[in-house]
Amino acid sequence: MLKQKRFWLGLIISLVLLTYIFYQTDPANIFDALRQANYVYLIPALAFYFGGVGVRAVRWHFLLRSIKPIQNGALFRAVVIGYMANDVLPARMGELVRAYILGAQQNVSKAATLVTILVERVFDGLTMLTFLVAATFLLQVGDPEMNTRLRLGGGVFIIAILGLALIAGMPRQIERLADFFLRRLPSASWRERASGLMRSILAGLGVLRNPGDSLTVYALSLVAWLCETAMYAIIAIGFNIALPLPVFLLACGFANLVTIAPSTPGYVGVFDAPLVYTLILFGINRDLATSYTLVLHAALFLPVTLLGFYYLWRAGISLTQMTRTETNA
């Protein structure tokens, strides 16, 4: 029931945002812009994008090293399959799919793997806020309310990172505290499963015990997202959109933070509306902004989805099998 409600909520949000995107647009102008665009720029843009995916695989390798060292190639394939799943499945199942694939192929604890993915998401959020704050400063946006919200958002993520680091830095104390509560569970099997889950969580947070490791993860996150931002900027050149790089930092940060909201698979609407809004804010015609956003979203969606299906086929795992396993879990 909850999943059905989330699906309908996501569908409504996507439809509302699509209405905003196409409101007062001229389809003829949109098609003209699409015809006149130079699609040769998709080649370097996709090179940057998949370079960023490669950096994400390296980052994941770094996070998993205290659990089990895994080759970057295997992690790259798992990341791509996870992106594909997010693009075609409801309820953001890509993260569960990633953990399933890695667990099935590399014999790694899914619980510990999911914790490393949680750490990734925290650093991704921090990186997006870094982009927003940097863009606000570089573009000299004099909106005090926006600056206040950015500082508050940054504070929330800093507190989250410090909290996770505190838990990771005191594994024995946390285990003793957990055991105190777990002993009160009525079932021995429940206690055993909960205790194993706690150990997996602490193992997954291992990277945060070292400030140097945390800085490394943050640096890799910056590089990965800068690669994606470069993709945004390069495709814009193909549409003769001449804007400074900080605008694309703002667009990337804004769009990817908004994708936290429920939506249809593939982030339809929730990714596109912030991009269109940002471009209009900096003087780009609505029709041109919409055309650019359609191509950018397609470039982010189609190649990685097709590659993800290919990797899934090579692994001998069906999408139905994966979703059934994760639903039962």
Tab-separated table of N, CA and C in Angstrom, residues 227-311:
chain	number	residue	atom	x	y	z
A	227	CYS	N	32.702	16.065	-13.300
A	227	CYS	CA	32.605	15.412	-14.613
A	227	CYS	C	31.187	15.521	-15.162
A	228	GLU	N	30.193	15.308	-14.294
A	228	GLU	CA	28.807	15.421	-14.761
A	228	GLU	C	28.467	16.868	-15.106
A	229	THR	N	28.975	17.811	-14.313
A	229	THR	CA	28.742	19.224	-14.617
A	229	THR	C	29.353	19.595	-15.962
A	230	ALA	N	30.538	19.050	-16.247
A	230	ALA	CA	31.174	19.292	-17.549
A	230	ALA	C	30.279	18.793	-18.680
A	231	MET	N	29.610	17.674	-18.448
A	231	MET	CA	28.665	17.157	-19.446
A	231	MET	C	27.559	18.171	-19.722
A	232	TYR	N	27.000	18.756	-18.653
A	232	TYR	CA	25.949	19.762	-18.814
A	232	TYR	C	26.452	20.923	-19.673
A	233	ALA	N	27.662	21.392	-19.357
A	233	ALA	CA	28.209	22.563	-20.042
A	233	ALA	C	28.524	22.267	-21.506
A	234	ILE	N	29.039	21.062	-21.790
A	234	ILE	CA	29.416	20.718	-23.162
A	234	ILE	C	28.182	20.585	-24.052
A	235	ILE	N	27.137	19.933	-23.546
A	235	ILE	CA	25.905	19.815	-24.335
A	235	ILE	C	25.301	21.194	-24.584
A	236	ALA	N	25.435	22.094	-23.620
A	236	ALA	CA	24.929	23.462	-23.798
A	236	ALA	C	25.618	24.159	-24.968
A	237	ILE	N	26.902	23.874	-25.175
A	237	ILE	CA	27.625	24.470	-26.309
A	237	ILE	C	26.956	24.063	-27.620
A	238	GLY	N	26.501	22.816	-27.688
A	238	GLY	CA	25.822	22.340	-28.888
A	238	GLY	C	24.516	23.058	-29.168
A	239	PHE	N	23.958	23.721	-28.168
A	239	PHE	CA	22.733	24.510	-28.335
A	239	PHE	C	23.023	26.015	-28.385
A	240	ASN	N	24.310	26.367	-28.491
A	240	ASN	CA	24.725	27.772	-28.497
A	240	ASN	C	24.259	28.508	-27.238
A	241	ILE	N	24.248	27.795	-26.131
A	241	ILE	CA	23.940	28.410	-24.837
A	241	ILE	C	25.263	28.816	-24.199
A	242	ALA	N	25.487	30.112	-24.118
A	242	ALA	CA	26.749	30.634	-23.589
A	242	ALA	C	26.530	31.148	-22.169
A	243	LEU	N	26.853	30.309	-21.202
A	243	LEU	CA	26.725	30.678	-19.793
A	243	LEU	C	28.002	30.283	-19.060
A	244	PRO	N	28.377	31.014	-18.018
A	244	PRO	CA	29.584	30.662	-17.268
A	244	PRO	C	29.417	29.335	-16.527
A	245	LEU	N	30.533	28.672	-16.246
A	245	LEU	CA	30.516	27.366	-15.588
A	245	LEU	C	29.758	27.365	-14.258
A	246	PRO	N	29.866	28.420	-13.420
A	246	PRO	CA	29.112	28.397	-12.153
A	246	PRO	C	27.607	28.214	-12.327
A	247	VAL	N	27.051	28.650	-13.462
A	247	VAL	CA	25.616	28.428	-13.701
A	247	VAL	C	25.327	26.931	-13.779
A	248	PHE	N	26.236	26.181	-14.395
A	248	PHE	CA	26.027	24.736	-14.510
A	248	PHE	C	26.293	24.033	-13.181
A	249	LEU	N	27.177	24.598	-12.359
A	249	LEU	CA	27.318	24.083	-10.990
A	249	LEU	C	26.004	24.239	-10.236
A	250	LEU	N	25.396	25.422	-10.391
A	250	LEU	CA	24.110	25.686	-9.745
A	250	LEU	C	23.037	24.745	-10.280
A	251	ALA	N	22.990	24.578	-11.602
A	251	ALA	CA	21.982	23.710	-12.217
A	251	ALA	C	22.150	22.262	-11.772
A	252	CYS	N	23.395	21.791	-11.742
A	252	CYS	CA	23.667	20.414	-11.338
A	252	CYS	C	23.277	20.187	-9.881
A	253	GLY	N	23.700	21.101	-9.005
A	253	GLY	CA	23.374	20.963	-7.593
A	253	GLY	C	21.885	21.028	-7.334
A	254	PHE	N	21.227	21.993	-7.952
A	254	PHE	CA	19.792	22.203	-7.756
A	254	PHE	C	18.999	20.994	-8.258
A	255	ALA	N	19.289	20.567	-9.497
A	255	ALA	CA	18.522	19.474	-10.106
A	255	ALA	C	18.684	18.171	-9.336
A	256	ASN	N	19.905	17.865	-8.927
A	256	ASN	CA	20.138	16.581	-8.267
A	256	ASN	C	19.647	16.563	-6.828
A	257	LEU	N	19.609	17.703	-6.170
A	257	LEU	CA	19.005	17.738	-4.837
A	257	LEU	C	17.492	17.574	-4.915
A	258	VAL	N	16.872	18.148	-5.942
A	258	VAL	CA	15.417	18.046	-6.079
A	258	VAL	C	14.987	16.617	-6.407
A	259	THR	N	15.881	15.813	-6.999
A	259	THR	CA	15.507	14.431	-7.323
A	259	THR	C	15.273	13.585	-6.077
A	260	ILE	N	15.538	14.133	-4.898
A	260	ILE	CA	15.176	13.439	-3.656
A	260	ILE	C	13.663	13.261	-3.586
A	261	ALA	N	12.911	14.196	-4.179
A	261	ALA	CA	11.446	14.136	-4.143
A	261	ALA	C	10.942	12.917	-4.908
A	262	PRO	N	9.787	12.360	-4.510
A	262	PRO	CA	9.201	11.235	-5.250
A	262	PRO	C	8.914	11.631	-6.695
A	263	SER	N	9.076	10.680	-7.595
A	263	SER	CA	8.786	10.929	-9.008
A	263	SER	C	8.610	9.592	-9.699
A	264	THR	N	8.354	9.641	-10.993
A	264	THR	CA	8.329	8.416	-11.785
A	264	THR	C	9.760	7.911	-11.957
A	265	PRO	N	9.946	6.653	-12.395
A	265	PRO	CA	11.301	6.189	-12.705
A	265	PRO	C	11.978	7.117	-13.712
A	266	GLY	N	13.283	7.285	-13.561
A	266	GLY	CA	14.019	8.164	-14.460
A	266	GLY	C	13.986	9.623	-14.068
A	267	TYR	N	13.395	9.928	-12.901
A	267	TYR	CA	13.363	11.304	-12.369
A	267	TYR	C	12.698	12.279	-13.334
A	268	VAL	N	11.660	11.819	-14.015
A	268	VAL	CA	10.961	12.672	-14.984
A	268	VAL	C	10.325	13.852	-14.259
A	269	GLY	N	10.622	15.039	-14.715
A	269	GLY	CA	10.049	16.243	-14.119
A	269	GLY	C	10.884	16.809	-12.995
A	270	VAL	N	11.203	15.988	-11.996
A	270	VAL	CA	11.936	16.515	-10.836
A	270	VAL	C	13.368	16.878	-11.194
A	271	PHE	N	13.930	16.231	-12.202
A	271	PHE	CA	15.254	16.623	-12.687
A	271	PHE	C	15.155	17.780	-13.668
A	272	ASP	N	14.136	17.768	-14.511
A	272	ASP	CA	14.053	18.720	-15.620
A	272	ASP	C	13.632	20.120	-15.182
A	273	ALA	N	12.653	20.198	-14.286
A	273	ALA	CA	12.117	21.509	-13.896
A	273	ALA	C	13.177	22.423	-13.286
A	274	PRO	N	14.029	21.939	-12.358
A	274	PRO	CA	15.072	22.828	-11.823
A	274	PRO	C	16.043	23.316	-12.888
A	275	LEU	N	16.340	22.460	-13.876
A	275	LEU	CA	17.244	22.879	-14.951
A	275	LEU	C	16.627	23.991	-15.789
A	276	VAL	N	15.382	23.778	-16.199
A	276	VAL	CA	14.700	24.802	-17.001
A	276	VAL	C	14.605	26.102	-16.216
A	277	TYR	N	14.231	26.013	-14.948
A	277	TYR	CA	14.100	27.202	-14.101
A	277	TYR	C	15.431	27.946	-13.992
A	278	THR	N	16.530	27.205	-13.781
A	278	THR	CA	17.850	27.835	-13.642
A	278	THR	C	18.252	28.553	-14.920
A	279	LEU	N	18.048	27.911	-16.062
A	279	LEU	CA	18.426	28.534	-17.334
A	279	LEU	C	17.590	29.781	-17.616
A	280	ILE	N	16.289	29.714	-17.333
A	280	ILE	CA	15.435	30.892	-17.516
A	280	ILE	C	15.889	32.017	-16.599
A	281	LEU	N	16.285	31.656	-15.375
A	281	LEU	CA	16.753	32.644	-14.402
A	281	LEU	C	17.945	33.432	-14.935
A	282	PHE	N	18.759	32.775	-15.776
A	282	PHE	CA	19.949	33.435	-16.313
A	282	PHE	C	19.764	33.852	-17.774
A	283	GLY	N	18.513	34.078	-18.168
A	283	GLY	CA	18.241	34.743	-19.434
A	283	GLY	C	18.072	33.860	-20.644
A	284	ILE	N	18.001	32.540	-20.476
A	284	ILE	CA	17.809	31.650	-21.622
A	284	ILE	C	16.321	31.526	-21.923
A	285	ASN	N	15.979	31.603	-23.202
A	285	ASN	CA	14.591	31.467	-23.638
A	285	ASN	C	14.005	30.128	-23.181
A	286	ARG	N	12.737	30.138	-22.759
A	286	ARG	CA	12.105	28.920	-22.229
A	286	ARG	C	12.131	27.764	-23.237
A	287	ASP	N	11.860	28.057	-24.515
A	287	ASP	CA	11.844	26.994	-25.522
A	287	ASP	C	13.228	26.377	-25.686
A	288	LEU	N	14.251	27.220	-25.728
A	288	LEU	CA	15.619	26.722	-25.860
A	288	LEU	C	16.029	25.944	-24.614
A	289	ALA	N	15.675	26.465	-23.445
A	289	ALA	CA	15.995	25.775	-22.190
A	289	ALA	C	15.336	24.401	-22.142
A	290	THR	N	14.097	24.322	-22.619
A	290	THR	CA	13.378	23.044	-22.625
A	290	THR	C	14.024	22.061	-23.594
A	291	SER	N	14.407	22.528	-24.776
A	291	SER	CA	15.060	21.662	-25.765
A	291	SER	C	16.363	21.104	-25.209
A	292	TYR	N	17.166	21.977	-24.641
A	292	TYR	CA	18.440	21.559	-24.047
A	292	TYR	C	18.218	20.522	-22.956
A	293	THR	N	17.243	20.763	-22.091
A	293	THR	CA	16.981	19.857	-20.974
A	293	THR	C	16.531	18.488	-21.460
A	294	LEU	N	15.713	18.457	-22.511
A	294	LEU	CA	15.265	17.177	-23.068
A	294	LEU	C	16.449	16.350	-23.564
A	295	VAL	N	17.376	16.992	-24.257
A	295	VAL	CA	18.541	16.272	-24.781
A	295	VAL	C	19.466	15.844	-23.648
A	296	LEU	N	19.691	16.728	-22.686
A	296	LEU	CA	20.554	16.382	-21.558
A	296	LEU	C	19.986	15.191	-20.791
A	297	HIS	N	18.688	15.224	-20.528
A	297	HIS	CA	18.074	14.119	-19.780
A	297	HIS	C	18.166	12.816	-20.575
A	298	ALA	N	17.942	12.896	-21.870
A	298	ALA	CA	18.059	11.696	-22.709
A	298	ALA	C	19.486	11.148	-22.685
A	299	ALA	N	20.474	12.051	-22.709
A	299	ALA	CA	21.875	11.630	-22.676
A	299	ALA	C	22.235	10.995	-21.335
A	300	LEU	N	21.610	11.469	-20.269
A	300	LEU	CA	21.834	10.884	-18.949
A	300	LEU	C	21.089	9.562	-18.780
A	301	PHE	N	20.026	9.379	-19.536
A	301	PHE	CA	19.150	8.218	-19.355
A	301	PHE	C	19.515	7.047	-20.277
A	302	LEU	N	19.551	7.293	-21.582
A	302	LEU	CA	19.620	6.189	-22.542
A	302	LEU	C	20.934	5.403	-22.505
A	303	PRO	N	22.111	6.050	-22.612
A	303	PRO	CA	23.342	5.256	-22.683
A	303	PRO	C	23.574	4.387	-21.450
A	304	VAL	N	23.417	4.954	-20.257
A	304	VAL	CA	23.691	4.180	-19.044
A	304	VAL	C	22.634	3.094	-18.842
A	305	THR	N	21.398	3.348	-19.267
A	305	THR	CA	20.348	2.334	-19.144
A	305	THR	C	20.621	1.155	-20.070
A	306	LEU	N	20.984	1.440	-21.319
A	306	LEU	CA	21.299	0.365	-22.263
A	306	LEU	C	22.521	-0.421	-21.801
A	307	LEU	N	23.546	0.285	-21.323
A	307	LEU	CA	24.742	-0.403	-20.830
A	307	LEU	C	24.409	-1.235	-19.596
A	308	GLY	N	23.536	-0.714	-18.737
A	308	GLY	CA	23.129	-1.457	-17.550
A	308	GLY	C	22.413	-2.752	-17.906
A	309	PHE	N	21.517	-2.704	-18.900
A	309	PHE	CA	20.835	-3.927	-19.346
A	309	PHE	C	21.839	-4.924	-19.936
A	310	TYR	N	22.833	-4.394	-20.651
A	310	TYR	CA	23.864	-5.276	-21.217
A	310	TYR	C	24.640	-5.973	-20.109
A	311	TYR	N	25.068	-5.224	-19.093
A	311	TYR	CA	25.807	-5.828	-17.979
A	311	TYR	C	24.940	-6.831	-17.221
